[in-house]
Tab-separated table of C-alpha atoms in Angstrom:
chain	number	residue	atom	x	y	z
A	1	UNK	CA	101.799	-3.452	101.226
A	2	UNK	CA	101.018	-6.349	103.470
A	3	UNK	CA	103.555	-5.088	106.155
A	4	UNK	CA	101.622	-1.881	106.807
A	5	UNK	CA	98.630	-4.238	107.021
A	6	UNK	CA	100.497	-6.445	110.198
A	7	UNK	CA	101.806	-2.849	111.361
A	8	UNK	CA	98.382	-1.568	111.437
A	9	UNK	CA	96.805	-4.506	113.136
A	10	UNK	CA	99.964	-4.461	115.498
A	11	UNK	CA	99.172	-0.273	115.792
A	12	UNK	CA	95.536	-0.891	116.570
A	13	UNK	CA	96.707	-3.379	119.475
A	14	UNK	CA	99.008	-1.700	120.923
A	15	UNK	CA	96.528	1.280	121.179
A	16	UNK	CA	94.086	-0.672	122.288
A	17	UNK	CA	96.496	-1.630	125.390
A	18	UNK	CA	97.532	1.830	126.021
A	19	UNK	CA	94.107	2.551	126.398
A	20	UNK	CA	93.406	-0.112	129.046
A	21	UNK	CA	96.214	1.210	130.593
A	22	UNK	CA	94.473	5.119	130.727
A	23	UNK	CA	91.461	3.818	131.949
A	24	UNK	CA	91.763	0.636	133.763
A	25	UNK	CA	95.807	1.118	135.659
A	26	UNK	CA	96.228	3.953	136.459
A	27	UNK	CA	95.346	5.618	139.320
A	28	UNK	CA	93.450	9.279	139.395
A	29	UNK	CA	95.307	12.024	140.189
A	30	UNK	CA	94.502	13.856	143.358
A	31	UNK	CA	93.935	17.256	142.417
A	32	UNK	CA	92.838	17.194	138.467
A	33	UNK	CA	90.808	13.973	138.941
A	34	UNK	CA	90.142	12.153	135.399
A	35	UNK	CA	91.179	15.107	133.248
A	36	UNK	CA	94.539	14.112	134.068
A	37	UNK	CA	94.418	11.236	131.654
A	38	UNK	CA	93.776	13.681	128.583
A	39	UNK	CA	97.893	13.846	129.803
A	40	UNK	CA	98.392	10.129	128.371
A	41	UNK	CA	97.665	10.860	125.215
A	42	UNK	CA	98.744	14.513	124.899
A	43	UNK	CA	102.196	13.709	125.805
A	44	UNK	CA	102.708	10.550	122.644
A	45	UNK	CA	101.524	12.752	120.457
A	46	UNK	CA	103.891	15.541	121.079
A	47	UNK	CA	106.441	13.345	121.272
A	48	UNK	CA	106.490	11.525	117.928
A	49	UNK	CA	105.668	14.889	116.322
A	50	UNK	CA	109.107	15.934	117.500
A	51	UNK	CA	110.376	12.932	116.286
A	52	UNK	CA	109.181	13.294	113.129
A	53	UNK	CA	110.653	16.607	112.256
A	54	UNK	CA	113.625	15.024	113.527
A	55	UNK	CA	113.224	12.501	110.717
A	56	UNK	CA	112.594	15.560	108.019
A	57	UNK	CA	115.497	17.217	109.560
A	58	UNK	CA	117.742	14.032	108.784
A	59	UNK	CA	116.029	12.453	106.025
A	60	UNK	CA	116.344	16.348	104.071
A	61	UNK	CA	120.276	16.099	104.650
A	62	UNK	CA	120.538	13.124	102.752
A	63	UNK	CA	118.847	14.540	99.914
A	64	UNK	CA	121.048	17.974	99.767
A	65	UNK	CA	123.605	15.320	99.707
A	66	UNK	CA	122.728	12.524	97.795
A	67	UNK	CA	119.629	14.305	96.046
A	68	UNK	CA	117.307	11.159	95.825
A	69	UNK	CA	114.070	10.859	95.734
A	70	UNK	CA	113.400	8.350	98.670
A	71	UNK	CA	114.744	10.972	100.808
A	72	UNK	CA	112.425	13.720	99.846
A	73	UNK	CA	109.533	11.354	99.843
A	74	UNK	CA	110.395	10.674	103.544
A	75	UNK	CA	110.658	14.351	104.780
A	76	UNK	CA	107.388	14.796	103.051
A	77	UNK	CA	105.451	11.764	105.002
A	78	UNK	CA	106.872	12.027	107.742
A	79	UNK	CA	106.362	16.151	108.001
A	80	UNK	CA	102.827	15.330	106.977
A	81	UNK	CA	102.501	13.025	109.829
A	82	UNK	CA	104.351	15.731	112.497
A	83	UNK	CA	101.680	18.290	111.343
A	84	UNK	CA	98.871	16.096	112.481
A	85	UNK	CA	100.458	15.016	115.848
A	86	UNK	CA	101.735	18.386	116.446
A	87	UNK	CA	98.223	19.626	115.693
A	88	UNK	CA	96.147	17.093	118.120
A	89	UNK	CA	98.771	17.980	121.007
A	90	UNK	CA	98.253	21.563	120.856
A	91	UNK	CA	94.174	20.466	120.841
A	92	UNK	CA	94.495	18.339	123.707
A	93	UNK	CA	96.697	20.654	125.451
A	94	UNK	CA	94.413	23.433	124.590
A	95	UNK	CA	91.355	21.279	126.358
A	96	UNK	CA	93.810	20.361	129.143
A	97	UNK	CA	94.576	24.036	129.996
A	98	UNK	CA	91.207	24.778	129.888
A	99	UNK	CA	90.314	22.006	132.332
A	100	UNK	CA	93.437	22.985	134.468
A	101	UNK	CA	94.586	27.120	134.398
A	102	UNK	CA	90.794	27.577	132.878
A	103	UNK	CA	92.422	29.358	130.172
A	104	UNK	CA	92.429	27.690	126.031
A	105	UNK	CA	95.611	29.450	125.250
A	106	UNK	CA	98.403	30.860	126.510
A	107	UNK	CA	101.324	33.090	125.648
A	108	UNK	CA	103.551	30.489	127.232
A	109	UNK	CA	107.041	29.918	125.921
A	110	UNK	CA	106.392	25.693	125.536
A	111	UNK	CA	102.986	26.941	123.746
A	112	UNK	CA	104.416	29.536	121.873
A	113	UNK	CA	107.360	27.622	120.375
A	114	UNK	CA	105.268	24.410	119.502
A	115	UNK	CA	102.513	26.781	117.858
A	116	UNK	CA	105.448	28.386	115.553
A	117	UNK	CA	106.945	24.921	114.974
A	118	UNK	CA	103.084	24.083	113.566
A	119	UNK	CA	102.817	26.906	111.624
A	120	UNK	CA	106.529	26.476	109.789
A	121	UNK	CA	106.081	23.107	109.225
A	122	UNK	CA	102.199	23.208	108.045
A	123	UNK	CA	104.170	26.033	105.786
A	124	UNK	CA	106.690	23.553	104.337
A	125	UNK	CA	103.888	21.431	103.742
A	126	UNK	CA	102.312	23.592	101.937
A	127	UNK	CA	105.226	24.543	100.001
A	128	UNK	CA	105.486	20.662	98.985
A	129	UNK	CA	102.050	20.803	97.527
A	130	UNK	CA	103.062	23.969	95.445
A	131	UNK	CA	102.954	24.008	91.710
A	132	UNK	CA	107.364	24.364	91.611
A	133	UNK	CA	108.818	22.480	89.457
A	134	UNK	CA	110.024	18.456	90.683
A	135	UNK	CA	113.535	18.879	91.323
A	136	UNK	CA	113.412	22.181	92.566
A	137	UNK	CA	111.065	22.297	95.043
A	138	UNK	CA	112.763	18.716	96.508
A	139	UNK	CA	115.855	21.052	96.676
A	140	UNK	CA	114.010	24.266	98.500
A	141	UNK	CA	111.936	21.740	100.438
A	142	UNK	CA	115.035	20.023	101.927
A	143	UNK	CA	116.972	23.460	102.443
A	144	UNK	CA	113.587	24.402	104.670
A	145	UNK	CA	113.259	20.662	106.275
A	146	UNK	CA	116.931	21.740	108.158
A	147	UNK	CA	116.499	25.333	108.748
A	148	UNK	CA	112.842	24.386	110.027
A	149	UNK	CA	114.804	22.185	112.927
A	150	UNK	CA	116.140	25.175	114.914
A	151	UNK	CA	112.824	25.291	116.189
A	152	UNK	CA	112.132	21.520	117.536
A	153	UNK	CA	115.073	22.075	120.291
A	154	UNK	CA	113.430	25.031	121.683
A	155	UNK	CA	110.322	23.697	121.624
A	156	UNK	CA	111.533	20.671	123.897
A	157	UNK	CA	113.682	23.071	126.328
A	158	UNK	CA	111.657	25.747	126.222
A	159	UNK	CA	110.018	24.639	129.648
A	160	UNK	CA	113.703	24.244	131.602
A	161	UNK	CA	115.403	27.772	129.756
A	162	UNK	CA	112.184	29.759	130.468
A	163	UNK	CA	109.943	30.303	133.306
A	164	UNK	CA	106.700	28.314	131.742
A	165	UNK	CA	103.688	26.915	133.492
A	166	UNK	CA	104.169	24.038	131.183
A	167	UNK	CA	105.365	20.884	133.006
A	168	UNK	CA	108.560	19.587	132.079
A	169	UNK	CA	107.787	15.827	132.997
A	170	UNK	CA	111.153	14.439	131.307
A	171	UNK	CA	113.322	17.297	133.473
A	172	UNK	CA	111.956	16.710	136.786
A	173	UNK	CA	112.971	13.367	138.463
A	174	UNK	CA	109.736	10.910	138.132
A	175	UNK	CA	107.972	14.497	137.024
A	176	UNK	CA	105.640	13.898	140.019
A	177	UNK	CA	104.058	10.894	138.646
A	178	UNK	CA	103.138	7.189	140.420
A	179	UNK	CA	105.109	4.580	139.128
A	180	UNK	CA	101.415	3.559	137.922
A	181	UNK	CA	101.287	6.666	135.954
A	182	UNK	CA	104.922	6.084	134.551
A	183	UNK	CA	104.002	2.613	133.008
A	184	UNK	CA	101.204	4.309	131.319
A	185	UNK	CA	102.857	6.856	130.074
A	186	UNK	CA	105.430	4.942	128.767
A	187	UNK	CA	103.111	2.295	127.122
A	188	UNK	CA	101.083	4.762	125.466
A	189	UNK	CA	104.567	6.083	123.959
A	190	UNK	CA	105.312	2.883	122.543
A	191	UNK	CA	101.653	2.027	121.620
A	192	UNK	CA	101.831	5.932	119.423
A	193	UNK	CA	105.152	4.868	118.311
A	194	UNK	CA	103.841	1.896	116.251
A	195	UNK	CA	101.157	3.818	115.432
A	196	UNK	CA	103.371	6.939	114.168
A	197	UNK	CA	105.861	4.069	112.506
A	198	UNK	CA	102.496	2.807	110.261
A	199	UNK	CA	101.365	6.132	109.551
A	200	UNK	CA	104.808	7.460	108.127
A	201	UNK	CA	105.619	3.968	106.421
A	202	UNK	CA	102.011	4.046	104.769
A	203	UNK	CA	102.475	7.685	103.776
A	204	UNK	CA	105.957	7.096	102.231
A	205	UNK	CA	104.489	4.024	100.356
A	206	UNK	CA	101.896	5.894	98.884
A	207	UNK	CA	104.576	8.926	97.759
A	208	UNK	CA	106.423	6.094	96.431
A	209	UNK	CA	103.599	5.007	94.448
A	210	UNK	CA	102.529	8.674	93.395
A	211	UNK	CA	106.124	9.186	92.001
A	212	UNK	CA	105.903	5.632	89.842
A	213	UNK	CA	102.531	6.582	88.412
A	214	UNK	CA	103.981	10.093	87.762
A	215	UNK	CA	107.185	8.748	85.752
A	216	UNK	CA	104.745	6.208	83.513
A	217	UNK	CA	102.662	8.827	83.084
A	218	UNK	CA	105.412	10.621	81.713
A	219	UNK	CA	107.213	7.985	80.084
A	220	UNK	CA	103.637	7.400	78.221
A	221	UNK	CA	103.618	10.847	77.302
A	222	UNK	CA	107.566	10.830	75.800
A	223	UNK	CA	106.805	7.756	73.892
A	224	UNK	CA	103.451	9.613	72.259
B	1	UNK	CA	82.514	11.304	131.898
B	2	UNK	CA	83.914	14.404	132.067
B	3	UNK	CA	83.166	16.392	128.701
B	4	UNK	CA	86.958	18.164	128.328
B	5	UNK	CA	88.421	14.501	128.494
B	6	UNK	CA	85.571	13.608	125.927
B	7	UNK	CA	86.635	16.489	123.751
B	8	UNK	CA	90.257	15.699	123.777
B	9	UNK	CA	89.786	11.928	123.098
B	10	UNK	CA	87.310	12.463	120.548
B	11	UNK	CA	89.589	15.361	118.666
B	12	UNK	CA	92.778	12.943	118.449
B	13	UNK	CA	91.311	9.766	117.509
B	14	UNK	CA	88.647	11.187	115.015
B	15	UNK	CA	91.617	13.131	113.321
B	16	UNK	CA	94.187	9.933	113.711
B	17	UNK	CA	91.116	8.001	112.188
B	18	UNK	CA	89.871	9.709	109.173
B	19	UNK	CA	93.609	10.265	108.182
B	20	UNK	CA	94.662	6.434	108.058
B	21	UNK	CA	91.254	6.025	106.136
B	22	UNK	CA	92.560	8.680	103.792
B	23	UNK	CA	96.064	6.713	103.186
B	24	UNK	CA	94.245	4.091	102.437
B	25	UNK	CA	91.781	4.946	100.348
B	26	UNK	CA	94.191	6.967	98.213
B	27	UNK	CA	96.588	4.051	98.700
B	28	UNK	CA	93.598	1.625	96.916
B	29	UNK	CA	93.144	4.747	94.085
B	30	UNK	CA	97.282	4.917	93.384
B	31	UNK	CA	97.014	1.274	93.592
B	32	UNK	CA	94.243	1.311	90.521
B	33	UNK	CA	95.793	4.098	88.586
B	34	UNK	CA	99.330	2.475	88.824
B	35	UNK	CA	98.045	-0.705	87.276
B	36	UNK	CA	96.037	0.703	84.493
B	37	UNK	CA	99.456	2.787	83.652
B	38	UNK	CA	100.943	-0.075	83.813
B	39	UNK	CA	98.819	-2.539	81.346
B	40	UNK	CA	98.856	0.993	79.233
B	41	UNK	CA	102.779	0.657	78.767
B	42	UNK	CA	103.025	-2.974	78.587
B	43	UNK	CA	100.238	-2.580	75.125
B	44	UNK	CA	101.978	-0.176	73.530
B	45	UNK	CA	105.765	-2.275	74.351
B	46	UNK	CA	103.372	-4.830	72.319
């Protein structure tokens, strides 16, 4: 797929940038000194993850409705891709608190609603790699890529409804931030977006593949 | 450097890494198996 090859290159550079920006722009922060910046690349990541169950949320209504396999491909890559974002920003959160409240973990609502949204989408990933039959499992995947959404809204409003020691950085006006520290954040969100755009393209190309190969192999096997 | 920024940065783009080598490593296998399917059908069409 030579466009995932430009959208890689482009992904690369764009991180590259971002990553100028971390190091070279913006300004330390007062009180947390460099640790801080672990927040530039915590924040993208949790961020497209949420997007992408977003896109498994839409992309698993199309396929109750139009029950096509593009659709279920999508949710898959694109749930695949949420896991492992979801995953790194609970990491690099986990390191942050550490560095910050001196604590790896806490029961905090904006903690404990991301870890559940992990754990029920790593679950629907898993249930996509089960032995069920084709159709079927598209069908109960799909039912699960919708009822798995309830979550992502709590998740992101979790730190406004409940009292969290989470920052909200979208609530609060400027969240606190330089406008140094705003352009960073916001070019690291575009430079993960590309990235999160070539990893879900590339991993919906390759399901696309995996289904050809699947109906030759089948078609080979009819015609034997 | 301090070693929890280290840690973090080292986590995410290790991870981010070896999973875009995985797509495209299995992207390269599909790629293979796909064409020897492929020149499979097209023989016996023959």
């Amino acid at each position: 797929m030579p466009n995932i090859k430009i959208l890689s290159i482009l992904s690369l550079a764009a991180l590259a940038v971002g990553q100028w920006f971390i190091w070279s722009y913006a300004p330390l922060e007062e009180t947390m000194g460099v640790v801080q910046k672990i927040f530039y690349i915590h924040m993208p990541l949790a961020w497209w993850a949420l997007v992408s169950f977003f896109v498994v949320f839409v992309a698993s209504i199309r396929h109750l409705m139009k029950r096509d396999a593009g659709s279920d491909i999508l949710a898959g890559a694109a749930a695949e891709v949420g896991v492992l974002m979801s995953g790194l920003a609970l990491v690099s959160g986990s390191i942050w608190g550490r560095a910050a409240w001196n604590v790896w973990w806490t029961w905090d609502p904006r903690l404990t609603t991301t870890l559940i949204m992990w754990f029920v989408y790593a679950g629907y990933l898993v249930l996509r790699g089960s032995g069920m039959g084709g159709e079927r499992r598209a069908l109960v995947c799909a039912v699960l890529g919708v009822v798995a959404f309830l979550d992502v809204p709590l998740v992101f409003y979790s730190a406004r409804i409940w009292r969290s020691v989470h920052p909200a950085v979208l609530a609060s006006q400027g969240g606190g931030l330089e406008p140094e520290m705003w352009r960073t954040v916001l070019v690291n969100l575009g430079a993960f977006g590309v990235l999160w755009l070539t990893l879900v393209l590339g991993r919906f190309g390759l399901g696309r593949a995996e289904e050809r190969a699947r109906a030759l192999l089948l078609g080979g096997r009819e015609g034997a | 450097m301090n070693g929890y920024v280290v840690a973090a940065n080292a986590a995410v783009w290790i991870a981010l890494g070896a999973y875009a080598a995985y797509l495209a490593l299995r992207g390269q296998g599909i790629a293979k198996r796909l064409q020897q399917l492929e020149m499979l059908r097209d023989s016996k069409d023959k």
